[in-house]
Short mmCIF file of C-alpha atoms and ligand atoms in Angstrom, two decimals:
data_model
loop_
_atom_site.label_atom_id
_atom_site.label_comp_id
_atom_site.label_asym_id
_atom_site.label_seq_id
_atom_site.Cartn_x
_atom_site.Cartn_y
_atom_site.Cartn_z
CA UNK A 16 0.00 0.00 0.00
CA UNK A 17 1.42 3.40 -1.07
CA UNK A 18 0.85 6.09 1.95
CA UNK A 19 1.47 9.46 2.38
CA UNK A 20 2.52 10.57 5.89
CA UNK A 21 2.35 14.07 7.01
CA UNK A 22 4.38 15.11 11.05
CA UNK A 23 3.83 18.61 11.96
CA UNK A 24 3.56 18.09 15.92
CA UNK A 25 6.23 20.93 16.29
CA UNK A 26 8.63 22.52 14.47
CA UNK A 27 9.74 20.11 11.88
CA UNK A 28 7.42 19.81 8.72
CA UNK A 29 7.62 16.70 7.50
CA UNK A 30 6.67 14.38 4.29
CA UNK A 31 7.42 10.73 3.55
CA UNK A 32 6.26 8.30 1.04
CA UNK A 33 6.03 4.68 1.99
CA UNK A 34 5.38 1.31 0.28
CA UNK A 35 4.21 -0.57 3.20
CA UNK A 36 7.29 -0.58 5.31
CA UNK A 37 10.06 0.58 3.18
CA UNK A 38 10.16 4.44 2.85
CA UNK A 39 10.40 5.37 -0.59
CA UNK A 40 11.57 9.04 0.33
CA UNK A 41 11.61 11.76 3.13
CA UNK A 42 12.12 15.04 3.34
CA UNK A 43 11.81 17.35 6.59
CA UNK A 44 12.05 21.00 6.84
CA UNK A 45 13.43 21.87 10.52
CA UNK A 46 12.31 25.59 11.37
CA UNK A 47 15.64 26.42 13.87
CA UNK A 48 16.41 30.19 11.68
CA UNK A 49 12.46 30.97 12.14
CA UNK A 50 12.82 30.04 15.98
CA UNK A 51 16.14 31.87 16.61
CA UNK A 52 15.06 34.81 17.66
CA UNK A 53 12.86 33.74 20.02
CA UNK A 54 15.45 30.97 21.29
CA UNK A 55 12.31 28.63 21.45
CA UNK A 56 9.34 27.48 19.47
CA UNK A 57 6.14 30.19 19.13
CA UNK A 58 3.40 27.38 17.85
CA UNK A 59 2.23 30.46 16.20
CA UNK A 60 5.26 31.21 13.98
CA UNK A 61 5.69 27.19 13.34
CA UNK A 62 2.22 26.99 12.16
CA UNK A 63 2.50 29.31 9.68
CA UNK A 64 6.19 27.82 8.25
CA UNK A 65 4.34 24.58 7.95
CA UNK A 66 1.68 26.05 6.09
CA UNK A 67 3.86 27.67 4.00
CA UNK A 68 6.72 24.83 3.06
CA UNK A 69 3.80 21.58 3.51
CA UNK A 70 2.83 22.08 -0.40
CA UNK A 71 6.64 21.96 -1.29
CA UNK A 72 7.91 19.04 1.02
CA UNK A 73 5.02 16.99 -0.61
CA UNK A 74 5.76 17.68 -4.23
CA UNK A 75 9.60 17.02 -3.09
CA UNK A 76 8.62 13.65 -1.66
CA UNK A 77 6.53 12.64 -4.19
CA UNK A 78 9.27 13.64 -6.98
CA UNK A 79 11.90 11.61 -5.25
CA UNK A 80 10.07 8.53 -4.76
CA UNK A 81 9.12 8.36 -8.50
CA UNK A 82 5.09 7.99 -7.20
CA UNK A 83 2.53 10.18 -8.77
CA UNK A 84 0.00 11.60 -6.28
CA UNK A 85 -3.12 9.98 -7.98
CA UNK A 86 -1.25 6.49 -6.96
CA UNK A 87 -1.19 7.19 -3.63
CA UNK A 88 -3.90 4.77 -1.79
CA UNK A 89 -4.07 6.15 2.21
CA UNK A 90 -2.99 9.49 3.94
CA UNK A 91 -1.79 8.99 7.42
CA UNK A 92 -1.05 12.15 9.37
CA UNK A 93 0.15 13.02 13.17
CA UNK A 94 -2.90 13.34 15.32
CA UNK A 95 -1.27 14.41 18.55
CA UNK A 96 0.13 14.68 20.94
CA UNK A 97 1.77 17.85 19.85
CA UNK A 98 1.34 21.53 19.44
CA UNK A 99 -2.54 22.61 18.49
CA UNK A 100 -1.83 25.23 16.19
CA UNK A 101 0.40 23.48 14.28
CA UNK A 102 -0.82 19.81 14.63
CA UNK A 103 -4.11 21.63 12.70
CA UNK A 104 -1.86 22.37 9.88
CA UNK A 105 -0.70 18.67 9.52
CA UNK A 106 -4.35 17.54 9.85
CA UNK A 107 -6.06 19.96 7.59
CA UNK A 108 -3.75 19.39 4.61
CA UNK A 109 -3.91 15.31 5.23
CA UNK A 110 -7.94 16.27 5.20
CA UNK A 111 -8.00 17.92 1.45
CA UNK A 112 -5.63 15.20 0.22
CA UNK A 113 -7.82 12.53 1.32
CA UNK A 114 -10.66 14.65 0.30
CA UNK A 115 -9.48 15.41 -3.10
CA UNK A 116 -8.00 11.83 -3.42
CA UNK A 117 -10.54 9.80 -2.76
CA UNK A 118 -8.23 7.77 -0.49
CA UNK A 119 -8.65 6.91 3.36
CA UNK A 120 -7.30 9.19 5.93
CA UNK A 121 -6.10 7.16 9.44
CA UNK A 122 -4.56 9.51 12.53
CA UNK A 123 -1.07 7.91 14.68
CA UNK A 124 0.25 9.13 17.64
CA UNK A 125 3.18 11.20 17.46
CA UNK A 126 5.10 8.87 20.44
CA UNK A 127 3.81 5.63 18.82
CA UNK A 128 5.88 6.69 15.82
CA UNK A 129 9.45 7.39 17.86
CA UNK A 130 8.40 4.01 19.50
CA UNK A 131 8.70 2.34 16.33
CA UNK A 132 11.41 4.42 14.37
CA UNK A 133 14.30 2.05 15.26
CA UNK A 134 12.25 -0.80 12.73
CA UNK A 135 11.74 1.42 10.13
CA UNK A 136 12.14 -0.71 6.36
CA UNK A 137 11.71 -3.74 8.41
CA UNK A 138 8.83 -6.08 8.11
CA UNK A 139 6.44 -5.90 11.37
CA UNK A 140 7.13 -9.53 12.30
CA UNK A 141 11.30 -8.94 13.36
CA UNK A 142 9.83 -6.39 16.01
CA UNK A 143 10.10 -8.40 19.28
CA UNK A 144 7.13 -8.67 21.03
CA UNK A 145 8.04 -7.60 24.51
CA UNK A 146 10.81 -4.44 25.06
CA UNK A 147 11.37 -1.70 27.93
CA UNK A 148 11.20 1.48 25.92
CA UNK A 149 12.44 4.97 26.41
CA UNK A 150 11.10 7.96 24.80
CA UNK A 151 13.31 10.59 25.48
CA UNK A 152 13.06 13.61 23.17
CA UNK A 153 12.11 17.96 23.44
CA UNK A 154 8.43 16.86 25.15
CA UNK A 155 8.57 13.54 26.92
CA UNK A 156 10.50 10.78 29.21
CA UNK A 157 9.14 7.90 29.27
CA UNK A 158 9.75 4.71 30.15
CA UNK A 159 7.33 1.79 30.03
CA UNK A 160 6.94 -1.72 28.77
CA UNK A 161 5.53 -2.96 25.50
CA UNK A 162 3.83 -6.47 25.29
CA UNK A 163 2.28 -7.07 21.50
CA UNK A 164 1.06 -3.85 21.17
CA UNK A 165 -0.26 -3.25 24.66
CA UNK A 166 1.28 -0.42 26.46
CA UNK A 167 2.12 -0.05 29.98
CA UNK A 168 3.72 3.23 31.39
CA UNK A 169 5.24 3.08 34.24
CA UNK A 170 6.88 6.39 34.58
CA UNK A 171 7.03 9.68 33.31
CA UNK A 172 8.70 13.04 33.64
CA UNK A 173 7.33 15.84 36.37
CA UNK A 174 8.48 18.89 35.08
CA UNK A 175 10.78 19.43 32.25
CA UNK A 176 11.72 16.77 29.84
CA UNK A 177 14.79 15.48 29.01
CA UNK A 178 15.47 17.04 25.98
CA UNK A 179 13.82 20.28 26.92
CA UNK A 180 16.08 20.42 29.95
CA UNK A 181 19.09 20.63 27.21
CA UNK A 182 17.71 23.14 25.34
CA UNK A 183 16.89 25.70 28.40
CA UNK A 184 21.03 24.47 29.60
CA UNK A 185 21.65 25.26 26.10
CA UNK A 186 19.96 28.88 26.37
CA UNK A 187 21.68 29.54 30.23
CA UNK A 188 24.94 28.58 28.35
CA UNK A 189 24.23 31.32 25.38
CA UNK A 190 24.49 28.37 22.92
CA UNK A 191 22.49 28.04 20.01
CA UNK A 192 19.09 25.82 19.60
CA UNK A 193 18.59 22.88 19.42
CA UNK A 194 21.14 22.38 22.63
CA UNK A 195 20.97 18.43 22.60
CA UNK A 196 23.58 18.23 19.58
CA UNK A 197 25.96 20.88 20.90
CA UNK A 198 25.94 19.72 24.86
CA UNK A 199 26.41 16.13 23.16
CA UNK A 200 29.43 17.39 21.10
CA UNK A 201 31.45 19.22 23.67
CA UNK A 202 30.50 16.19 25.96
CA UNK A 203 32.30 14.59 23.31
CA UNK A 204 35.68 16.75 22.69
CA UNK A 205 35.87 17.26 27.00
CA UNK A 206 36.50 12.90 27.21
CA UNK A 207 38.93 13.08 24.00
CA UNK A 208 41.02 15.78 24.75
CA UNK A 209 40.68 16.25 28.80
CA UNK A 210 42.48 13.60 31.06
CA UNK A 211 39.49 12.64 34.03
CA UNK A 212 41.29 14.23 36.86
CA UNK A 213 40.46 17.73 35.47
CA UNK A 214 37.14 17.21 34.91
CA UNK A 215 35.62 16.26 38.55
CA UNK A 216 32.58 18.34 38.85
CA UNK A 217 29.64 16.81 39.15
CA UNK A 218 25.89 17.26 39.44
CA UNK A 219 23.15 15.29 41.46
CA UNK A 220 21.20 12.56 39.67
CA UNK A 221 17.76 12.98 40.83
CA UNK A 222 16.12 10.18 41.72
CA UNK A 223 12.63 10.07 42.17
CA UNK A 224 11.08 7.07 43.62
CA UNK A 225 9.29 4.51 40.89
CA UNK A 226 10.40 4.96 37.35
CA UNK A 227 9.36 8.65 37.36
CA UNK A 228 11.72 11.60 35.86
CA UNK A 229 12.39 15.43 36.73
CA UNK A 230 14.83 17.66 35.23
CA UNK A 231 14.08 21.13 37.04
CA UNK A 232 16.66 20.05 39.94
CA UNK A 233 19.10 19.77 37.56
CA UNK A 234 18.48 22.92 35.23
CA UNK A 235 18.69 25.02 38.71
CA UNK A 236 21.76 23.25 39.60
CA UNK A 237 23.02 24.81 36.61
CA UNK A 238 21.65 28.03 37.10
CA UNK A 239 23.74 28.23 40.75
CA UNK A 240 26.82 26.91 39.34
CA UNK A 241 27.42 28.56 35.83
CA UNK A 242 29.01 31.33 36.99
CA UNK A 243 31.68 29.28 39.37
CA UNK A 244 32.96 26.93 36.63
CA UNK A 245 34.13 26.70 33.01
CA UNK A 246 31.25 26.11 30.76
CA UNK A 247 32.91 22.79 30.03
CA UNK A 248 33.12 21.64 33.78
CA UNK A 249 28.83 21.90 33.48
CA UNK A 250 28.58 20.89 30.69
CA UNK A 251 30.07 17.69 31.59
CA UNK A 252 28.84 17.39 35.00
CA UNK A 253 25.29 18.38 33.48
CA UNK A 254 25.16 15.13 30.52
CA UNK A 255 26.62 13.07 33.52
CA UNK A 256 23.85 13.70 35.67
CA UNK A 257 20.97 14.17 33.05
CA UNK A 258 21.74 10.60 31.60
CA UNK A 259 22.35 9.16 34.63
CA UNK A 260 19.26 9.46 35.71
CA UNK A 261 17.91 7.54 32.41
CA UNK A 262 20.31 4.47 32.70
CA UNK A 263 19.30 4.33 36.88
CA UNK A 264 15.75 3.87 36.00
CA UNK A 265 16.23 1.28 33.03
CA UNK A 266 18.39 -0.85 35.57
CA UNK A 267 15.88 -0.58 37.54
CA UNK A 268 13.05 -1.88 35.16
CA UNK A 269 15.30 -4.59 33.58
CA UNK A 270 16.09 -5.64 37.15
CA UNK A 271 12.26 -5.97 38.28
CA UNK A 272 10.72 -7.07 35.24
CA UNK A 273 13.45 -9.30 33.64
CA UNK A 274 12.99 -8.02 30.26
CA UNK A 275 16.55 -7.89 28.71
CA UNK A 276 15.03 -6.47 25.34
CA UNK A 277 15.43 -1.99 24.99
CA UNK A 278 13.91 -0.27 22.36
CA UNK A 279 14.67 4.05 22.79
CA UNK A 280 12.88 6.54 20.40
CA UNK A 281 13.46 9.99 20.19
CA UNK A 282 15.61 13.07 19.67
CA UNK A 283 17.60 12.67 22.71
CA UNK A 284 18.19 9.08 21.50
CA UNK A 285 20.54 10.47 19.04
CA UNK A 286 23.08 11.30 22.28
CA UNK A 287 26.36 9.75 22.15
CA UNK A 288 26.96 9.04 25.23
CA UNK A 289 23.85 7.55 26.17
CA UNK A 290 24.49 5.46 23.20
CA UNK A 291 28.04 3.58 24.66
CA UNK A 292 26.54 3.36 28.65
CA UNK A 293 23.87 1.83 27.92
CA UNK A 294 24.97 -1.00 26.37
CA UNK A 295 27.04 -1.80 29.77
CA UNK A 296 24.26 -2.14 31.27
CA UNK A 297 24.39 -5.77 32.64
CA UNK A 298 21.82 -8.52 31.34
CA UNK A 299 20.55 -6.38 28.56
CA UNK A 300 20.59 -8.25 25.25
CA UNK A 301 19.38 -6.24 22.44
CA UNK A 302 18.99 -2.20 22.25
CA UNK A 303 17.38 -1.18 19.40
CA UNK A 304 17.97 2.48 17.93
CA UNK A 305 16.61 4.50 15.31
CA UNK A 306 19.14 5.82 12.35
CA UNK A 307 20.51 8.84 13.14
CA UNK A 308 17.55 10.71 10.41
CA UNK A 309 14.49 9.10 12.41
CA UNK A 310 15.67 10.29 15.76
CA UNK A 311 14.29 13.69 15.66
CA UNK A 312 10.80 14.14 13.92
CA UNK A 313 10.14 13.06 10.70
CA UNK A 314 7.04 11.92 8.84
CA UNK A 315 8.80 8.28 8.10
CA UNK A 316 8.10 6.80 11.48
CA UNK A 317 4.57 7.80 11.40
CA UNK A 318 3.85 6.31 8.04
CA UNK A 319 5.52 3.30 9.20
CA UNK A 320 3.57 3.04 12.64
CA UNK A 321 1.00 2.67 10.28
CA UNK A 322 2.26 0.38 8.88
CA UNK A 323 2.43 -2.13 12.05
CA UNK A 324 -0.51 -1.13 13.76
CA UNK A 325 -3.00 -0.68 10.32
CA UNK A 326 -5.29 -3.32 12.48
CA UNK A 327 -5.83 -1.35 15.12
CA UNK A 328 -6.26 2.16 13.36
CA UNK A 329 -9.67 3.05 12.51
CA UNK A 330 -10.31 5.45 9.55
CA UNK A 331 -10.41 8.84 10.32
CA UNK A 332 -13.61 11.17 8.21
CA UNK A 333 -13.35 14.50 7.41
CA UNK A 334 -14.42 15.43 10.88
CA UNK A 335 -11.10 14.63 12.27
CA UNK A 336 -9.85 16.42 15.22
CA UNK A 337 -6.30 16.64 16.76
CA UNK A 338 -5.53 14.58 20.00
CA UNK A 339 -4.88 16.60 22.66
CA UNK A 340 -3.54 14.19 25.17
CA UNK A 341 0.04 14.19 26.42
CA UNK A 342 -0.09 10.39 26.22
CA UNK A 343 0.58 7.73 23.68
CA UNK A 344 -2.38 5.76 22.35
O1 KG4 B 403 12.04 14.05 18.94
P1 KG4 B 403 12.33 15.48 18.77
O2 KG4 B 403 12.72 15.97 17.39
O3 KG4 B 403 11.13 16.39 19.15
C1 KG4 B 403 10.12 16.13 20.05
O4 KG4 B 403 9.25 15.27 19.76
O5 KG4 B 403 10.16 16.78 21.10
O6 KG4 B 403 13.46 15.85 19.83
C2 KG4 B 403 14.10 17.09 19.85
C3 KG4 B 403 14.95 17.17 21.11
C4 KG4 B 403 15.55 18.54 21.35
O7 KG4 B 403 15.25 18.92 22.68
C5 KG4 B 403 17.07 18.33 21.16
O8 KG4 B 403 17.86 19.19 21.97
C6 KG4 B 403 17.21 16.88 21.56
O9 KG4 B 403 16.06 16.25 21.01
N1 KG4 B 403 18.43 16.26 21.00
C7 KG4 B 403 19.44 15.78 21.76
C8 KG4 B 403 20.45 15.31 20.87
N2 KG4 B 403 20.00 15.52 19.59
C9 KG4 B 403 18.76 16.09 19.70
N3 KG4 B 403 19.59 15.72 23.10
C10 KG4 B 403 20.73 15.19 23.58
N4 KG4 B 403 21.74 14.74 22.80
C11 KG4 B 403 21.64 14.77 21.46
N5 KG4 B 403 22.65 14.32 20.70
ZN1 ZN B 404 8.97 13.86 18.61
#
């Protein structure tokens, strides 16, 4: 089945073209120069670059996938959770299509897609059927289990999420947006060029009781200590602590619930050096991550959660809404 899938939750407009689960192209428009000035997302000002670059992207995707609209046979389109303002723009343009089309229009949740992105190509059936996950990116922590399909949370963030909590760092630092890449980087240079003796600062890993997350702590920890150390010395100290918190609560999980399988989705999942400790964590046998292009948002992992839950997704009519839960469904 040839699909069009449409992601405008936030500030990335995106367009993919899928053959059932093999993407036949992608191509994603991130807004940072239009959020610059405001050194964070206005929904307002991302609505209106998605409604302006939405008509391109699709003509772009559909030109480099060699698929001519009138073959396209479904639309599939981020319903939430997201931004209103601009999940409307997603939703209204997947509307017309399916309108004008004459093709079915089916909704999937923006988290079900990071969920999935680390399958993407792959036929449904090499997904294993029971994983911890972690959904880590600018608007969520979560961790949870999933067994065949059913979801069970069992613990989310209480204040700022993970990868929001680098971007405000990134802002107290005076570095630019998004901060997750350039925290990650200078993480990065620090371990190859300092020896470990210089760098000894360190931050407190909250640690809530349960599986749940908070990140406030540690942005005000920052905020108190900028000004005594080298922006290196918190950076550092501030990765340590902010994915040290992660990898304490998936020991945790694999500990009680013996499941030795990891799936993580999300932008934050693109982080280095979450990417070598977690992989010493003990007992753990496979951790599945997305590519490096389906960590942050792009339309490909929606049209391919689709893809593996089509069964489950009912067709959407013209009276479509957007979801406004936080959750994922
Ligand atoms: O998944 P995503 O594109 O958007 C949401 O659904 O929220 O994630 C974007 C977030 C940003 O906060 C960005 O700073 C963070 O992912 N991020 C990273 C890295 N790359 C992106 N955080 C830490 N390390 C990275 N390498
Ligand atoms: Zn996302």
């Amino acid at each position: 089945m040839k699909i069009l899938a449409i992601e405008t939750s936030c500030d990335d407009t995106s367009i993919a073209i899928l053959n059932d689960n093999i993407v036949l192209s992608t191509v994603t428009y991130s807004q940072y120069e239009e959020h610059k000035i405001t050194k964070g997302v206005v929904p307002e000002t991302a609505s209106r670059v998605h409604s302006k670059k939405i008509f391109v992207l699709i003509n772009e995707a559909l030109e480099q996938s060699n698929i001519k609209m009138n073959e396209i046979e479904a639309i599939v389109v981020t319903s939430g959770p997201g931004l209103l303002p601009t999940l409307q723009v997603g939703v209204t343009v997947a509307k017309m299509l399916s309108y004008l089309l004459n093709v079915p229009l089916y909704p999937v949740n923006h988290l079900k897609g990071h969920l999935y992105s680390p399958f993407i190509d792959q036929k449904k059936e090499k997904i294993p059927n029971k994983f911890i996950f972690l959904l880590i990116s600018g608007g969520h922590t979560i961790i949870g289990i999933y067994d065949k399909k059913k979801i069970n949370i069992l613990g989310n963030t209480l204040d700022d999420a993970i990868g929001e909590a680098y971007d405000k760092v990134a802002r107290l630092l005076n570095f630019e947006l998004p901060g997750g890449p350039i925290i990650d980087s200078i993480y990065h240079s620090i371990t190859l060029t300092k020896k470990s003796d210089e760098m000894t600062l360190s931050a407190p890993i909250t640690n809530l009781a349960k599986y749940n997350f908070s990140y406030s702590g540690l942005k005000s920890w920052v905020i108190q200590n900028k000004k005594k150390h080298s922006y290196e010395e918190i950076v550092f100290a501030f990765q340590n602590a902010a994915i040290g918190q992660l990898l304490n609560k998936v020991k945790k999980a694999v500990d009680e619930y013996k499941i030795y399988d990891l799936v993580i989705g999300g932008g934050v999942s693109a982080n280095k050096y979450l990417r070598s400790e977690i992989k010493k964590i003990d007992d753990i046998k496979n951790i599945y991550f997305p590519k490096l292009i389906y960590t942050t948002d792009n339309a490909a992992m929606i049209g391919y959660a689709f893809y593996v839950e089509k069964s489950l997704i009912e067709k959407e009519d013209l009276l479509m809404d957007v979801l406004l839960t936080k959750g994922i469904k």
